[in-house]
Amino acid sequence: MSAAMKPIGRPNETLADIAYQRISEALLSGEIEPGERLVMDTLAEQLDISRTPVRDALLRLQREGLVSPAGRRGFVVSKVSEQDVVHLYQAREAVEGYAARRVAEIGGEAIDKVEKTVRSMEGIDMTDPRAVYTANMEIHRTIVEVTGNPTLLELFDQIWLRARGQVAFADYLAHDKRRTSVTESHLPLVEALRAGSDAAFAGMRKHIAEGLQVHRA
Amino acid sequence: MSAAMKPIGRPNETLADIAYQRISEALLSGEIEPGERLVMDTLAEQLDISRTPVRDALLRLQREGLVSPAGRRGFVVSKVSEQDVVHLYQAREAVEGYAARRVAEIGGEAIDKVEKTVRSMEGIDMTDPRAVYTANMEIHRTIVEVTGNPTLLELFDQIWLRARGQVAFADYLAHDKRRTSVTESHLPLVEALRAGSDAAFAGMRKHIAEGLQVHRA
DNA sequence: ATTCTCAATTTCGTATACCGTATTTGGTGC
DNA sequence: GCACCAAATACGGTATACGAAATTGAGAAT
């Protein structure tokens, strides 16, 4: 998504990274369901690697809240309750609301870049939920990115990572039902960014609240 | 399913946890300085354990941003720039500002609990920077805690973890120079929480901005 | 039939060994 | 001295082995 940030050190994707991606994918696709048990030995055999990188992957997933340790009985896939979704949307409101305010304060090129990103999503395939999700996230992520605050960006990533499946589906529904493109539905947000910090803040809160509404339907 | 519930106390502290704490402590106390190299083998020998738990600890510290991998030359202790501190304070503003608003909305017992926590810090030793830091954090953490949103609390912890040394010192200075107790300096914040959501939000922003001011001095 | 006991099994945490590669070192020719 | 190259070393990633805790299952005791 960004240009070359780390020109140094391309130490080949490690097995732990691959394991992480594969397991993540399995979780996201529903191949592994919430509540199900995840055992290192089993996963290692399935992935045809040793337990060490699998362990790395699971510890990482644990820290990200996607699985939780179940004593001596492996890990269990965390279940995302309706309440959790509300909490995630609240977290978004905190982080992205603040980011919107900052972007409005910064103004200039920052907002231009956001608008450019929004418009670049014009041609995406609206029937592909995954594409819609990614486009949506890219826009919101850009808003946080142009604040120039990497800490804030990390918080954003942490929230969105945890939200994956649920929110993805919600956003897909949002655009499908209302028959609006991702670009179309985010242009008002760009307008709000140009309308000053308070308007930007309010605009983002409203935008996120709408997302939660859709999710509930 | 009314089997014996685990009294979450001590599920056996793992060596990896101990290694994490020890290394963290060394980083915080300045025993290990920013820029210095950390090598698994060396650390393992110093702690008299094998490389495996040391590796776990380092990976965790890496994810928390306290160290970063340096290719084939070990890990290096991340240094916190002045700019980073600003970014951390901004992140606090986002998370804690939102939390204050929520607490004001929730009201009732939530605010009472915050006030109780603030008042419980009456008797701490003002000459102990560590104690002042902890008391301060406890108060702010309580505010986030009573929102009932665990995701928000995680964001809070992530920010404060990374801020450690710097902020600790800053807060120490704050109370030392102004000769106010932790309780005293936070009671206005409690008042703001009772004065409605906008006042709470503004109050928290002001409170955090003051902290940054002190840091700069 | 229910509970109790205990051994087999499961599963993780830790230690140790191995491998590949990046870095450093040491030597050689100029 | 200096540039270059080859060997040695340092280092993290991965595999494998071992031990301990805890769950499980089967049979004995009540």
Short mmCIF file of C-alpha atoms (C1' of nucleotides) in Angstrom, two decimals:
data_model
loop_
_atom_site.label_atom_id
_atom_site.label_comp_id
_atom_site.label_asym_id
_atom_site.label_seq_id
_atom_site.Cartn_x
_atom_site.Cartn_y
_atom_site.Cartn_z
CA MET A 1 0.00 0.00 0.00
CA SER A 2 2.89 2.31 0.63
CA ALA A 3 6.10 2.73 -1.26
CA ALA A 4 9.31 1.07 -0.24
CA MET A 5 9.46 1.59 3.45
CA LYS A 6 12.15 -0.90 4.25
CA PRO A 7 14.61 -1.23 1.41
CA ILE A 8 16.87 -3.20 3.72
CA GLY A 9 16.27 -6.68 4.95
CA ARG A 10 14.05 -8.89 2.88
CA PRO A 11 14.87 -11.97 4.87
CA ASN A 12 12.51 -14.18 2.91
CA GLU A 13 9.15 -14.78 4.40
CA THR A 14 9.69 -16.95 7.42
CA LEU A 15 7.76 -20.13 8.05
CA ALA A 16 6.23 -18.47 11.06
CA ASP A 17 4.85 -15.73 8.81
CA ILE A 18 3.42 -18.26 6.42
CA ALA A 19 1.87 -20.23 9.25
CA TYR A 20 0.36 -17.03 10.57
CA GLN A 21 -1.12 -16.17 7.21
CA ARG A 22 -2.46 -19.63 6.57
CA ILE A 23 -4.08 -19.91 9.97
CA SER A 24 -5.47 -16.39 9.71
CA GLU A 25 -6.95 -17.25 6.37
CA ALA A 26 -8.53 -20.37 7.77
CA LEU A 27 -10.06 -18.34 10.57
CA LEU A 28 -11.34 -15.63 8.27
CA SER A 29 -12.82 -18.00 5.72
CA GLY A 30 -14.66 -19.86 8.41
CA GLU A 31 -12.75 -23.02 7.66
CA ILE A 32 -12.01 -23.04 11.35
CA GLU A 33 -14.97 -21.98 13.42
CA PRO A 34 -15.08 -20.04 16.68
CA GLY A 35 -14.89 -22.29 19.69
CA GLU A 36 -12.92 -24.90 17.82
CA ARG A 37 -9.69 -26.17 19.32
CA LEU A 38 -6.33 -25.44 17.79
CA VAL A 39 -3.48 -27.77 18.67
CA MET A 40 0.12 -27.03 17.80
CA ASP A 41 1.07 -30.56 16.87
CA THR A 42 -1.93 -30.96 14.61
CA LEU A 43 -1.40 -27.65 12.87
CA ALA A 44 2.28 -28.37 12.45
CA GLU A 45 1.50 -31.67 10.78
CA GLN A 46 -1.14 -30.14 8.54
CA LEU A 47 1.21 -27.37 7.45
CA ASP A 48 4.07 -29.82 7.22
CA ILE A 49 6.41 -27.78 9.37
CA SER A 50 7.63 -28.11 12.92
CA ARG A 51 5.88 -26.83 15.98
CA THR A 52 8.22 -23.89 16.46
CA PRO A 53 6.90 -21.58 13.75
CA VAL A 54 3.35 -22.70 14.47
CA ARG A 55 3.89 -21.67 18.04
CA ASP A 56 5.11 -18.26 16.93
CA ALA A 57 2.02 -17.83 14.80
CA LEU A 58 -0.35 -18.85 17.57
CA LEU A 59 1.27 -16.55 20.10
CA ARG A 60 0.89 -13.74 17.64
CA LEU A 61 -2.73 -14.59 16.98
CA GLN A 62 -3.28 -14.73 20.70
CA ARG A 63 -1.87 -11.26 21.17
CA GLU A 64 -4.17 -10.10 18.42
CA GLY A 65 -7.15 -11.58 20.19
CA LEU A 66 -8.14 -14.09 17.53
CA VAL A 67 -7.39 -17.14 19.64
CA SER A 68 -6.96 -17.67 23.34
CA PRO A 69 -5.02 -20.27 25.27
CA ALA A 70 -7.07 -23.04 26.83
CA GLY A 71 -4.71 -24.43 29.41
CA ARG A 72 -3.39 -27.79 28.47
CA ARG A 73 -6.06 -28.30 25.85
CA GLY A 74 -4.67 -26.17 23.07
CA PHE A 75 -5.94 -22.83 21.91
CA VAL A 76 -9.54 -21.98 21.12
CA VAL A 77 -10.74 -19.70 18.37
CA SER A 78 -12.19 -16.60 19.98
CA LYS A 79 -15.80 -15.98 19.38
CA VAL A 80 -16.81 -12.44 18.53
CA SER A 81 -20.00 -11.52 20.31
CA GLU A 82 -22.42 -8.83 19.30
CA GLN A 83 -21.17 -6.87 22.27
CA ASP A 84 -17.60 -7.17 21.02
CA VAL A 85 -18.61 -5.68 17.70
CA VAL A 86 -20.07 -2.68 19.49
CA HIS A 87 -16.82 -2.29 21.38
CA LEU A 88 -14.84 -2.44 18.17
CA TYR A 89 -16.98 0.25 16.61
CA GLN A 90 -16.48 2.38 19.70
CA ALA A 91 -12.74 1.92 19.41
CA ARG A 92 -12.97 2.99 15.79
CA GLU A 93 -14.86 6.06 16.86
CA ALA A 94 -12.09 6.97 19.30
CA VAL A 95 -9.20 6.45 16.91
CA GLU A 96 -10.70 7.46 13.59
CA GLY A 97 -12.68 10.31 15.09
CA TYR A 98 -9.49 11.78 16.45
CA ALA A 99 -7.68 11.12 13.18
CA ALA A 100 -10.36 12.94 11.21
CA ARG A 101 -9.99 15.94 13.48
CA ARG A 102 -6.23 15.93 13.03
CA VAL A 103 -6.47 15.60 9.27
CA ALA A 104 -8.84 18.54 9.17
CA GLU A 105 -6.35 20.56 11.20
CA ILE A 106 -3.48 19.57 8.96
CA GLY A 107 -5.48 20.19 5.81
CA GLY A 108 -3.85 20.76 2.43
CA GLU A 109 -2.13 17.81 0.84
CA ALA A 110 -3.32 15.49 3.57
CA ILE A 111 -6.94 15.85 2.58
CA ASP A 112 -6.03 15.77 -1.08
CA LYS A 113 -4.39 12.43 -0.59
CA VAL A 114 -7.46 11.08 1.13
CA GLU A 115 -9.66 12.28 -1.68
CA LYS A 116 -7.35 10.73 -4.22
CA THR A 117 -7.56 7.42 -2.42
CA VAL A 118 -11.34 7.62 -2.28
CA ARG A 119 -11.57 8.31 -5.98
CA SER A 120 -9.15 5.52 -6.82
CA MET A 121 -11.74 3.04 -5.55
CA GLU A 122 -14.14 3.98 -8.31
CA GLY A 123 -13.71 0.88 -10.38
CA ILE A 124 -13.74 -1.94 -7.89
CA ASP A 125 -15.95 -4.97 -8.26
CA MET A 126 -18.95 -4.37 -6.03
CA THR A 127 -19.94 -8.01 -6.08
CA ASP A 128 -16.72 -9.07 -4.40
CA PRO A 129 -17.18 -8.61 -0.64
CA ARG A 130 -13.49 -8.97 -0.04
CA ALA A 131 -12.63 -6.24 -2.50
CA VAL A 132 -15.23 -3.93 -1.04
CA TYR A 133 -13.92 -4.57 2.43
CA THR A 134 -10.34 -3.91 1.41
CA ALA A 135 -11.25 -0.73 -0.44
CA ASN A 136 -13.20 0.52 2.52
CA MET A 137 -10.37 -0.23 4.89
CA GLU A 138 -7.83 1.39 2.60
CA ILE A 139 -9.75 4.62 2.68
CA HIS A 140 -10.10 4.69 6.42
CA ARG A 141 -6.51 3.65 6.87
CA THR A 142 -5.35 6.46 4.64
CA ILE A 143 -7.11 8.98 6.83
CA VAL A 144 -5.19 7.73 9.83
CA GLU A 145 -2.00 7.46 7.83
CA VAL A 146 -1.93 11.07 6.72
CA THR A 147 -2.01 12.23 10.31
CA GLY A 148 1.64 11.21 10.26
CA ASN A 149 1.21 9.44 13.57
CA PRO A 150 2.44 5.83 13.39
CA THR A 151 1.18 5.01 16.87
CA LEU A 152 -2.34 5.92 15.84
CA LEU A 153 -1.93 3.79 12.74
CA GLU A 154 -0.97 0.81 14.85
CA LEU A 155 -4.07 1.21 16.95
CA PHE A 156 -6.12 1.34 13.76
CA ASP A 157 -4.54 -1.84 12.45
CA GLN A 158 -5.10 -3.61 15.72
CA ILE A 159 -8.79 -2.76 15.71
CA TRP A 160 -9.39 -3.68 12.09
CA LEU A 161 -7.45 -6.87 12.33
CA ARG A 162 -9.67 -8.07 15.11
CA ALA A 163 -12.80 -7.00 13.33
CA ARG A 164 -12.15 -8.87 10.13
CA GLY A 165 -14.93 -11.27 9.21
CA GLN A 166 -17.78 -9.48 10.88
CA VAL A 167 -17.05 -6.01 9.68
CA ALA A 168 -16.14 -7.21 6.23
CA PHE A 169 -19.53 -8.69 5.79
CA ALA A 170 -21.26 -5.68 7.26
CA ASP A 171 -19.57 -3.32 4.87
CA TYR A 172 -20.38 -5.55 1.96
CA LEU A 173 -24.02 -5.45 2.91
CA ALA A 174 -23.90 -1.71 3.34
CA HIS A 175 -22.89 -1.05 -0.20
CA ASP A 176 -24.94 -3.81 -1.68
CA LYS A 177 -28.18 -2.77 -0.10
CA ARG A 178 -27.81 0.89 -0.74
CA ARG A 179 -26.37 0.38 -4.19
CA THR A 180 -23.74 3.02 -3.62
CA SER A 181 -20.13 2.68 -4.59
CA VAL A 182 -17.38 2.87 -2.04
CA THR A 183 -16.25 6.14 -3.56
CA GLU A 184 -19.72 7.59 -3.45
CA SER A 185 -20.31 6.69 0.16
CA HIS A 186 -17.03 8.21 1.30
CA LEU A 187 -17.06 11.52 -0.55
CA PRO A 188 -19.22 13.17 2.12
CA LEU A 189 -16.52 12.22 4.57
CA VAL A 190 -13.92 14.02 2.49
CA GLU A 191 -16.19 17.05 2.43
CA ALA A 192 -16.43 16.92 6.20
CA LEU A 193 -12.63 16.87 6.43
CA ARG A 194 -12.54 20.12 4.51
CA ALA A 195 -15.21 21.69 6.70
CA GLY A 196 -13.06 22.09 9.76
CA SER A 197 -12.01 19.96 12.68
CA ASP A 198 -15.32 19.77 14.49
CA ALA A 199 -17.19 18.94 11.31
CA ALA A 200 -14.60 16.31 10.45
CA PHE A 201 -14.93 14.75 13.86
CA ALA A 202 -18.71 14.71 13.71
CA GLY A 203 -18.66 13.44 10.13
CA MET A 204 -16.49 10.50 11.03
CA ARG A 205 -18.60 9.62 14.04
CA LYS A 206 -21.69 9.66 11.87
CA HIS A 207 -20.02 7.57 9.18
CA ILE A 208 -18.96 4.93 11.68
CA ALA A 209 -22.34 4.93 13.38
CA GLU A 210 -23.91 4.16 10.02
CA GLY A 211 -21.61 1.20 9.66
CA LEU A 212 -22.78 -0.15 12.97
CA GLN A 213 -26.37 0.37 11.93
CA VAL A 214 -25.84 -1.71 8.85
CA HIS A 215 -24.14 -4.38 10.87
CA ARG A 216 -27.15 -4.68 13.12
CA ALA A 217 -29.58 -5.15 10.28
CA MET B 1 -20.66 -26.92 33.78
CA SER B 2 -20.17 -25.78 37.33
CA ALA B 3 -16.81 -27.42 37.63
CA ALA B 4 -14.06 -25.78 39.58
CA MET B 5 -13.53 -22.32 38.16
CA LYS B 6 -9.93 -21.31 37.80
CA PRO B 7 -9.07 -18.60 40.26
CA ILE B 8 -7.19 -16.70 37.57
CA GLY B 9 -4.34 -16.17 40.01
CA ARG B 10 -1.14 -17.83 38.88
CA PRO B 11 -1.39 -20.29 36.05
CA ASN B 12 2.31 -20.82 36.58
CA GLU B 13 4.46 -18.00 35.48
CA THR B 14 6.31 -19.19 32.45
CA LEU B 15 10.01 -18.64 31.85
CA ALA B 16 9.12 -16.58 28.82
CA ASP B 17 7.09 -14.27 31.05
CA ILE B 18 9.95 -13.92 33.48
CA ALA B 19 12.38 -13.21 30.67
CA TYR B 20 9.97 -10.61 29.32
CA GLN B 21 9.70 -8.92 32.68
CA ARG B 22 13.41 -8.99 33.35
CA ILE B 23 14.30 -7.56 29.97
CA SER B 24 11.53 -4.98 30.22
CA GLU B 25 12.83 -3.94 33.59
CA ALA B 26 16.33 -3.62 32.23
CA LEU B 27 15.03 -1.43 29.43
CA LEU B 28 12.98 0.76 31.75
CA SER B 29 15.71 1.23 34.30
CA GLY B 30 18.14 2.26 31.62
CA GLU B 31 20.38 -0.68 32.38
CA ILE B 32 20.13 -1.36 28.69
CA GLU B 33 20.26 1.79 26.64
CA PRO B 34 18.50 2.63 23.38
CA GLY B 35 20.56 1.62 20.38
CA GLU B 36 22.24 -1.18 22.26
CA ARG B 37 22.23 -4.65 20.74
CA LEU B 38 20.35 -7.56 22.24
CA VAL B 39 21.45 -11.04 21.30
CA MET B 40 19.43 -14.13 22.14
CA ASP B 41 22.38 -16.28 23.07
CA THR B 42 23.81 -13.66 25.37
CA LEU B 43 20.53 -12.94 27.08
CA ALA B 44 19.84 -16.62 27.49
CA GLU B 45 23.16 -17.10 29.17
CA GLN B 46 22.70 -14.09 31.41
CA LEU B 47 19.26 -15.24 32.50
CA ASP B 48 20.48 -18.80 32.73
CA ILE B 49 17.72 -20.21 30.57
CA SER B 50 17.60 -21.49 27.00
CA ARG B 51 17.08 -19.38 23.94
CA THR B 52 13.48 -20.47 23.43
CA PRO B 53 11.80 -18.37 26.15
CA VAL B 54 14.19 -15.51 25.43
CA ARG B 55 13.04 -15.63 21.86
CA ASP B 56 9.41 -15.48 22.94
CA ALA B 57 10.16 -12.46 25.08
CA LEU B 58 12.02 -10.64 22.32
CA LEU B 59 9.30 -11.29 19.77
CA ARG B 60 6.80 -9.90 22.21
CA LEU B 61 8.92 -6.85 22.90
CA GLN B 62 9.30 -6.40 19.19
CA ARG B 63 5.56 -6.43 18.68
CA GLU B 64 5.26 -3.87 21.43
CA GLY B 65 7.76 -1.64 19.71
CA LEU B 66 10.41 -1.65 22.41
CA VAL B 67 13.01 -3.45 20.32
CA SER B 68 13.39 -4.04 16.61
CA PRO B 69 15.18 -6.76 14.69
CA ALA B 70 18.51 -5.75 13.20
CA GLY B 71 19.01 -8.28 10.48
CA ARG B 72 21.63 -10.80 11.38
CA ARG B 73 23.06 -8.66 14.14
CA GLY B 74 20.53 -9.23 16.87
CA PHE B 75 17.84 -6.85 18.06
CA VAL B 76 18.31 -3.21 18.91
CA VAL B 77 16.59 -1.27 21.64
CA SER B 78 14.25 1.24 20.04
CA LYS B 79 14.86 4.79 20.96
CA VAL B 80 11.95 7.07 21.66
CA SER B 81 12.25 10.39 19.91
CA GLU B 82 10.66 13.63 20.94
CA GLN B 83 8.35 13.21 17.99
CA ASP B 84 7.31 9.78 19.22
CA VAL B 85 6.33 11.24 22.56
CA VAL B 86 4.06 13.72 20.81
CA HIS B 87 2.49 10.87 18.90
CA LEU B 88 1.93 8.94 22.09
CA TYR B 89 0.23 11.89 23.70
CA GLN B 90 -1.97 12.24 20.63
CA ALA B 91 -2.92 8.60 20.89
CA ARG B 92 -3.79 9.16 24.53
CA GLU B 93 -5.96 12.06 23.50
CA ALA B 94 -7.85 9.84 21.07
CA VAL B 95 -8.41 6.94 23.42
CA GLU B 96 -8.77 8.66 26.75
CA GLY B 97 -10.72 11.56 25.31
CA TYR B 98 -13.26 9.14 23.94
CA ALA B 99 -13.27 7.19 27.19
CA ALA B 100 -13.98 10.32 29.21
CA ARG B 101 -16.91 11.09 26.97
CA ARG B 102 -18.29 7.60 27.40
CA VAL B 103 -17.88 7.66 31.16
CA ALA B 104 -19.76 10.93 31.32
CA GLU B 105 -22.56 9.38 29.29
CA ILE B 106 -22.66 6.31 31.49
CA GLY B 107 -22.48 8.38 34.67
CA GLY B 108 -23.59 7.04 38.04
CA GLU B 109 -21.45 4.36 39.59
CA ALA B 110 -18.88 4.63 36.84
CA ILE B 111 -17.89 8.13 37.85
CA ASP B 112 -18.12 7.22 41.52
CA LYS B 113 -15.61 4.48 40.96
CA VAL B 114 -13.25 6.86 39.24
CA GLU B 115 -13.53 9.33 42.09
CA LYS B 116 -12.92 6.59 44.59
CA THR B 117 -9.76 5.60 42.76
CA VAL B 118 -8.58 9.20 42.62
CA ARG B 119 -9.11 9.64 46.34
CA SER B 120 -7.38 6.37 47.12
CA MET B 121 -4.15 7.89 45.84
CA GLU B 122 -4.13 10.44 48.63
CA GLY B 123 -1.36 8.93 50.67
CA ILE B 124 1.25 7.94 48.14
CA ASP B 125 4.86 8.91 48.48
CA MET B 126 5.37 11.95 46.25
CA THR B 127 9.11 11.55 46.29
CA ASP B 128 8.94 8.16 44.57
CA PRO B 129 8.65 8.77 40.83
CA ARG B 130 7.64 5.20 40.21
CA ALA B 131 4.81 5.38 42.71
CA VAL B 132 3.58 8.66 41.27
CA TYR B 133 3.69 7.22 37.79
CA THR B 134 1.78 4.11 38.80
CA ALA B 135 -0.84 6.10 40.70
CA ASN B 136 -1.33 8.38 37.75
CA MET B 137 -1.68 5.47 35.37
CA GLU B 138 -4.07 3.69 37.69
CA ILE B 139 -6.40 6.66 37.63
CA HIS B 140 -6.37 7.04 33.90
CA ARG B 141 -6.72 3.31 33.41
CA THR B 142 -9.74 3.24 35.67
CA ILE B 143 -11.45 5.82 33.51
CA VAL B 144 -11.01 3.61 30.48
CA GLU B 145 -11.92 0.52 32.45
CA VAL B 146 -15.29 1.77 33.61
CA THR B 147 -16.38 2.30 30.03
CA GLY B 148 -16.77 -1.47 30.03
CA ASN B 149 -14.98 -1.70 26.71
CA PRO B 150 -12.07 -4.16 26.83
CA THR B 151 -10.87 -3.25 23.35
CA LEU B 152 -10.42 0.35 24.43
CA LEU B 153 -8.56 -0.84 27.50
CA GLU B 154 -6.17 -2.81 25.35
CA LEU B 155 -5.42 0.25 23.27
CA PHE B 156 -4.75 2.16 26.47
CA ASP B 157 -2.35 -0.49 27.73
CA GLN B 158 -0.54 -0.58 24.44
CA ILE B 159 0.04 3.15 24.49
CA TRP B 160 1.17 3.33 28.09
CA LEU B 161 3.40 0.34 27.77
CA ARG B 162 5.31 2.00 25.02
CA ALA B 163 5.47 5.31 26.83
CA ARG B 164 6.99 3.99 30.01
CA GLY B 165 10.21 5.71 30.92
CA GLN B 166 9.59 9.04 29.33
CA VAL B 167 6.10 9.60 30.59
CA ALA B 168 6.93 8.31 34.03
CA PHE B 169 9.53 10.95 34.42
CA ALA B 170 7.35 13.63 32.98
CA ASP B 171 4.53 12.93 35.40
CA TYR B 172 6.93 12.89 38.27
CA LEU B 173 8.14 16.30 37.32
CA ALA B 174 4.61 17.52 36.94
CA HIS B 175 3.68 16.83 40.50
CA ASP B 176 7.02 17.74 41.93
CA LYS B 177 7.20 21.15 40.35
CA ARG B 178 3.66 22.10 41.06
CA ARG B 179 3.68 20.51 44.49
CA THR B 180 0.23 19.07 43.99
CA SER B 181 -0.77 15.57 44.95
CA VAL B 182 -1.96 13.08 42.38
CA THR B 183 -5.41 13.21 43.93
CA GLU B 184 -5.49 16.98 43.85
CA SER B 185 -4.46 17.22 40.24
CA HIS B 186 -7.09 14.74 39.10
CA LEU B 187 -10.13 15.95 40.98
CA PRO B 188 -10.92 18.58 38.35
CA LEU B 189 -11.03 15.74 35.87
CA VAL B 190 -13.64 13.96 37.95
CA GLU B 191 -15.64 17.17 38.06
CA ALA B 192 -15.46 17.37 34.30
CA LEU B 193 -16.79 13.83 34.04
CA ARG B 194 -19.84 14.91 36.01
CA ALA B 195 -20.34 18.00 33.87
CA GLY B 196 -21.54 16.17 30.79
CA SER B 197 -19.94 14.42 27.83
CA ASP B 198 -18.57 17.47 26.04
CA ALA B 199 -17.09 18.87 29.22
CA ALA B 200 -15.58 15.50 30.04
CA PHE B 201 -14.03 15.25 26.61
CA ALA B 202 -12.62 18.76 26.78
CA GLY B 203 -11.42 18.22 30.33
CA MET B 204 -9.48 15.14 29.41
CA ARG B 205 -7.91 16.81 26.39
CA LYS B 206 -6.79 19.67 28.57
CA HIS B 207 -5.44 17.34 31.23
CA ILE B 208 -3.39 15.40 28.69
CA ALA B 209 -2.18 18.55 26.99
CA GLU B 210 -0.85 19.72 30.35
CA GLY B 211 1.06 16.49 30.67
CA LEU B 212 2.72 17.11 27.34
CA GLN B 213 3.56 20.66 28.38
CA VAL B 214 5.34 19.37 31.42
CA HIS B 215 7.18 16.83 29.36
CA ARG B 216 8.53 19.54 27.12
CA ALA B 217 9.83 21.63 29.97
"C1'" DA C 1 -25.03 -47.07 39.14
"C1'" DT C 2 -21.95 -43.64 40.84
"C1'" DT C 3 -17.67 -42.40 42.42
"C1'" DC C 4 -12.79 -43.14 42.96
"C1'" DT C 5 -8.14 -44.31 41.47
"C1'" DC C 6 -4.59 -44.42 38.50
"C1'" DA C 7 -2.23 -45.11 34.31
"C1'" DA C 8 -2.12 -43.74 29.42
"C1'" DT C 9 -2.45 -39.90 26.55
"C1'" DT C 10 -2.53 -35.23 25.20
"C1'" DT C 11 -0.35 -30.98 24.89
"C1'" DC C 12 2.38 -27.32 26.03
"C1'" DG C 13 6.94 -25.28 27.73
"C1'" DT C 14 11.73 -25.66 27.54
"C1'" DA C 15 16.21 -27.37 26.13
"C1'" DT C 16 19.28 -28.69 22.64
"C1'" DA C 17 20.98 -29.47 18.02
"C1'" DC C 18 21.24 -28.13 13.16
"C1'" DC C 19 21.14 -25.19 9.20
"C1'" DG C 20 21.64 -21.25 6.20
"C1'" DT C 21 23.05 -16.84 5.65
"C1'" DA C 22 25.02 -12.30 6.90
"C1'" DT C 23 28.92 -10.38 9.00
"C1'" DT C 24 33.37 -10.25 10.55
"C1'" DT C 25 38.03 -11.61 10.35
"C1'" DG C 26 42.36 -12.81 8.66
"C1'" DG C 27 45.43 -13.52 5.21
"C1'" DT C 28 47.39 -12.63 0.50
"C1'" DG C 29 48.94 -10.04 -3.34
"C1'" DC C 30 49.70 -5.49 -4.89
"C1'" DG D 1 49.24 0.43 3.94
"C1'" DC D 2 45.20 -1.15 0.91
"C1'" DA D 3 42.03 -3.81 -1.73
"C1'" DC D 4 40.24 -8.16 -2.22
"C1'" DC D 5 38.73 -12.73 -1.26
"C1'" DA D 6 38.15 -16.85 1.43
"C1'" DA D 7 37.46 -18.88 5.78
"C1'" DA D 8 35.58 -18.45 10.29
"C1'" DT D 9 32.16 -16.76 13.20
"C1'" DA D 10 27.77 -14.89 14.78
"C1'" DC D 11 23.10 -14.99 14.63
"C1'" DG D 12 18.33 -16.13 14.08
"C1'" DG D 13 15.05 -19.63 12.18
"C1'" DT D 14 13.72 -24.32 12.38
"C1'" DA D 15 13.57 -29.11 13.82
"C1'" DT D 16 13.61 -32.43 17.35
"C1'" DA D 17 13.85 -34.29 22.01
"C1'" DC D 18 12.51 -34.26 26.80
"C1'" DG D 19 9.74 -33.32 30.92
"C1'" DA D 20 5.76 -31.84 33.49
"C1'" DA D 21 0.99 -30.78 34.06
"C1'" DA D 22 -3.49 -31.95 33.19
"C1'" DT D 23 -7.18 -34.24 30.77
"C1'" DT D 24 -9.12 -38.59 29.76
"C1'" DG D 25 -10.73 -43.32 30.04
"C1'" DA D 26 -11.18 -47.68 32.06
"C1'" DG D 27 -11.68 -50.56 35.64
"C1'" DA D 28 -12.23 -51.18 40.80
"C1'" DA D 29 -14.60 -50.13 44.97
"C1'" DT D 30 -18.64 -48.62 47.33
#
